[in-house]
Amino acid sequence: MSNQGNGGPRSDRWCGMTPADRTLSTADVDDVFEVLSDWRRRAVCHYFVTGDRTAADVEALATVLSDRGDAGTVGASDTSPSTIRTQLREEHLPVLHRIGVIDYDERSGAVKYWGSPTVEKWLDHARAVTRRTDF
């Protein structure tokens, strides 16, 4: 589902395209829902989409997610930055990387967001359904 070779979701080439136009397969749809099935992955995508950012590091993401968790917007038991950082490194960023939404360098902790119009559309839907602005 990587968008790297086609200009990405904010390019003119993607504007107005439907998932069928981009030839998304069932596996791609499964990937979208895998991305959105956890609040931490939704929050990472939300961080990039709402701030129009394309790069961050694990430390910055862990801090943002920890702040959201501490605000009571998620039902997580431990939202300390160190716990979130570990969860991001070991599980959530590798999933986003495997699916092609981000590039994640495990050694440096650098995260590059490529975006996905389909993920972004369903992310908006998830926010509307849950009536939350943060995950």
PDB file of N, CA, C and O in Angstrom, residues 8 10 12 16 31-32 39 51 107 120 124 130:
ATOM      1  N   GLY A   8       2.328  10.591  -3.821  1.00  0.00           N
ATOM      2  CA  GLY A   8       1.730  10.667  -2.503  1.00  0.00           C
ATOM      3  C   GLY A   8       0.348  11.272  -2.500  1.00  0.00           C
ATOM      4  O   GLY A   8      -0.135  11.806  -3.497  1.00  0.00           O
ATOM      5  N   ARG A  10      -1.022  13.894  -1.293  1.00  0.00           N
ATOM      6  CA  ARG A  10      -1.254  15.332  -1.435  1.00  0.00           C
ATOM      7  C   ARG A  10      -0.888  15.840  -2.823  1.00  0.00           C
ATOM      8  O   ARG A  10      -0.982  17.022  -3.098  1.00  0.00           O
ATOM      9  N   ASP A  12      -1.229  16.242  -7.022  1.00  0.00           N
ATOM     10  CA  ASP A  12      -2.337  16.433  -7.949  1.00  0.00           C
ATOM     11  C   ASP A  12      -2.790  15.108  -8.548  1.00  0.00           C
ATOM     12  O   ASP A  12      -3.960  14.919  -8.853  1.00  0.00           O
ATOM     13  N   GLY A  16      -8.913  13.491  -6.056  1.00  0.00           N
ATOM     14  CA  GLY A  16     -10.162  13.012  -6.610  1.00  0.00           C
ATOM     15  C   GLY A  16     -10.207  11.534  -6.936  1.00  0.00           C
ATOM     16  O   GLY A  16     -11.223  11.042  -7.412  1.00  0.00           O
ATOM     17  N   ASP A  31      -5.260  -3.892   5.401  1.00  0.00           N
ATOM     18  CA  ASP A  31      -4.168  -3.111   5.976  1.00  0.00           C
ATOM     19  C   ASP A  31      -4.672  -1.814   6.600  1.00  0.00           C
ATOM     20  O   ASP A  31      -4.233  -1.423   7.679  1.00  0.00           O
ATOM     21  N   VAL A  32      -5.588  -1.145   5.921  1.00  0.00           N
ATOM     22  CA  VAL A  32      -6.142   0.107   6.440  1.00  0.00           C
ATOM     23  C   VAL A  32      -6.788  -0.129   7.802  1.00  0.00           C
ATOM     24  O   VAL A  32      -6.542   0.605   8.757  1.00  0.00           O
ATOM     25  N   TRP A  39      -5.506   2.563  18.991  1.00  0.00           N
ATOM     26  CA  TRP A  39      -5.513   4.009  19.209  1.00  0.00           C
ATOM     27  C   TRP A  39      -4.149   4.644  19.009  1.00  0.00           C
ATOM     28  O   TRP A  39      -4.060   5.790  18.583  1.00  0.00           O
ATOM     29  N   GLY A  51      -1.288  18.077  11.508  1.00  0.00           N
ATOM     30  CA  GLY A  51      -0.249  19.088  11.562  1.00  0.00           C
ATOM     31  C   GLY A  51       0.438  19.297  10.237  1.00  0.00           C
ATOM     32  O   GLY A  51       1.362  20.095  10.134  1.00  0.00           O
ATOM     33  N   ARG A 107      17.074   2.212  14.033  1.00  0.00           N
ATOM     34  CA  ARG A 107      18.312   2.661  14.694  1.00  0.00           C
ATOM     35  C   ARG A 107      18.248   4.111  15.120  1.00  0.00           C
ATOM     36  O   ARG A 107      18.618   4.462  16.228  1.00  0.00           O
ATOM     37  N   GLU A 120      -6.416   8.058   5.735  1.00  0.00           N
ATOM     38  CA  GLU A 120      -6.838   9.375   6.208  1.00  0.00           C
ATOM     39  C   GLU A 120      -8.355   9.529   6.175  1.00  0.00           C
ATOM     40  O   GLU A 120      -8.951  10.104   7.084  1.00  0.00           O
ATOM     41  N   ASP A 124     -10.673  10.017   9.560  1.00  0.00           N
ATOM     42  CA  ASP A 124     -11.701  11.045   9.755  1.00  0.00           C
ATOM     43  C   ASP A 124     -13.017  10.418  10.201  1.00  0.00           C
ATOM     44  O   ASP A 124     -13.696  10.933  11.088  1.00  0.00           O
ATOM     45  N   THR A 130     -16.448   8.342  16.921  1.00  0.00           N
ATOM     46  CA  THR A 130     -16.133   8.363  18.348  1.00  0.00           C
ATOM     47  C   THR A 130     -16.335   9.738  18.956  1.00  0.00           C
ATOM     48  O   THR A 130     -16.263   9.891  20.168  1.00  0.00           O
TER      49      THR A 130
END
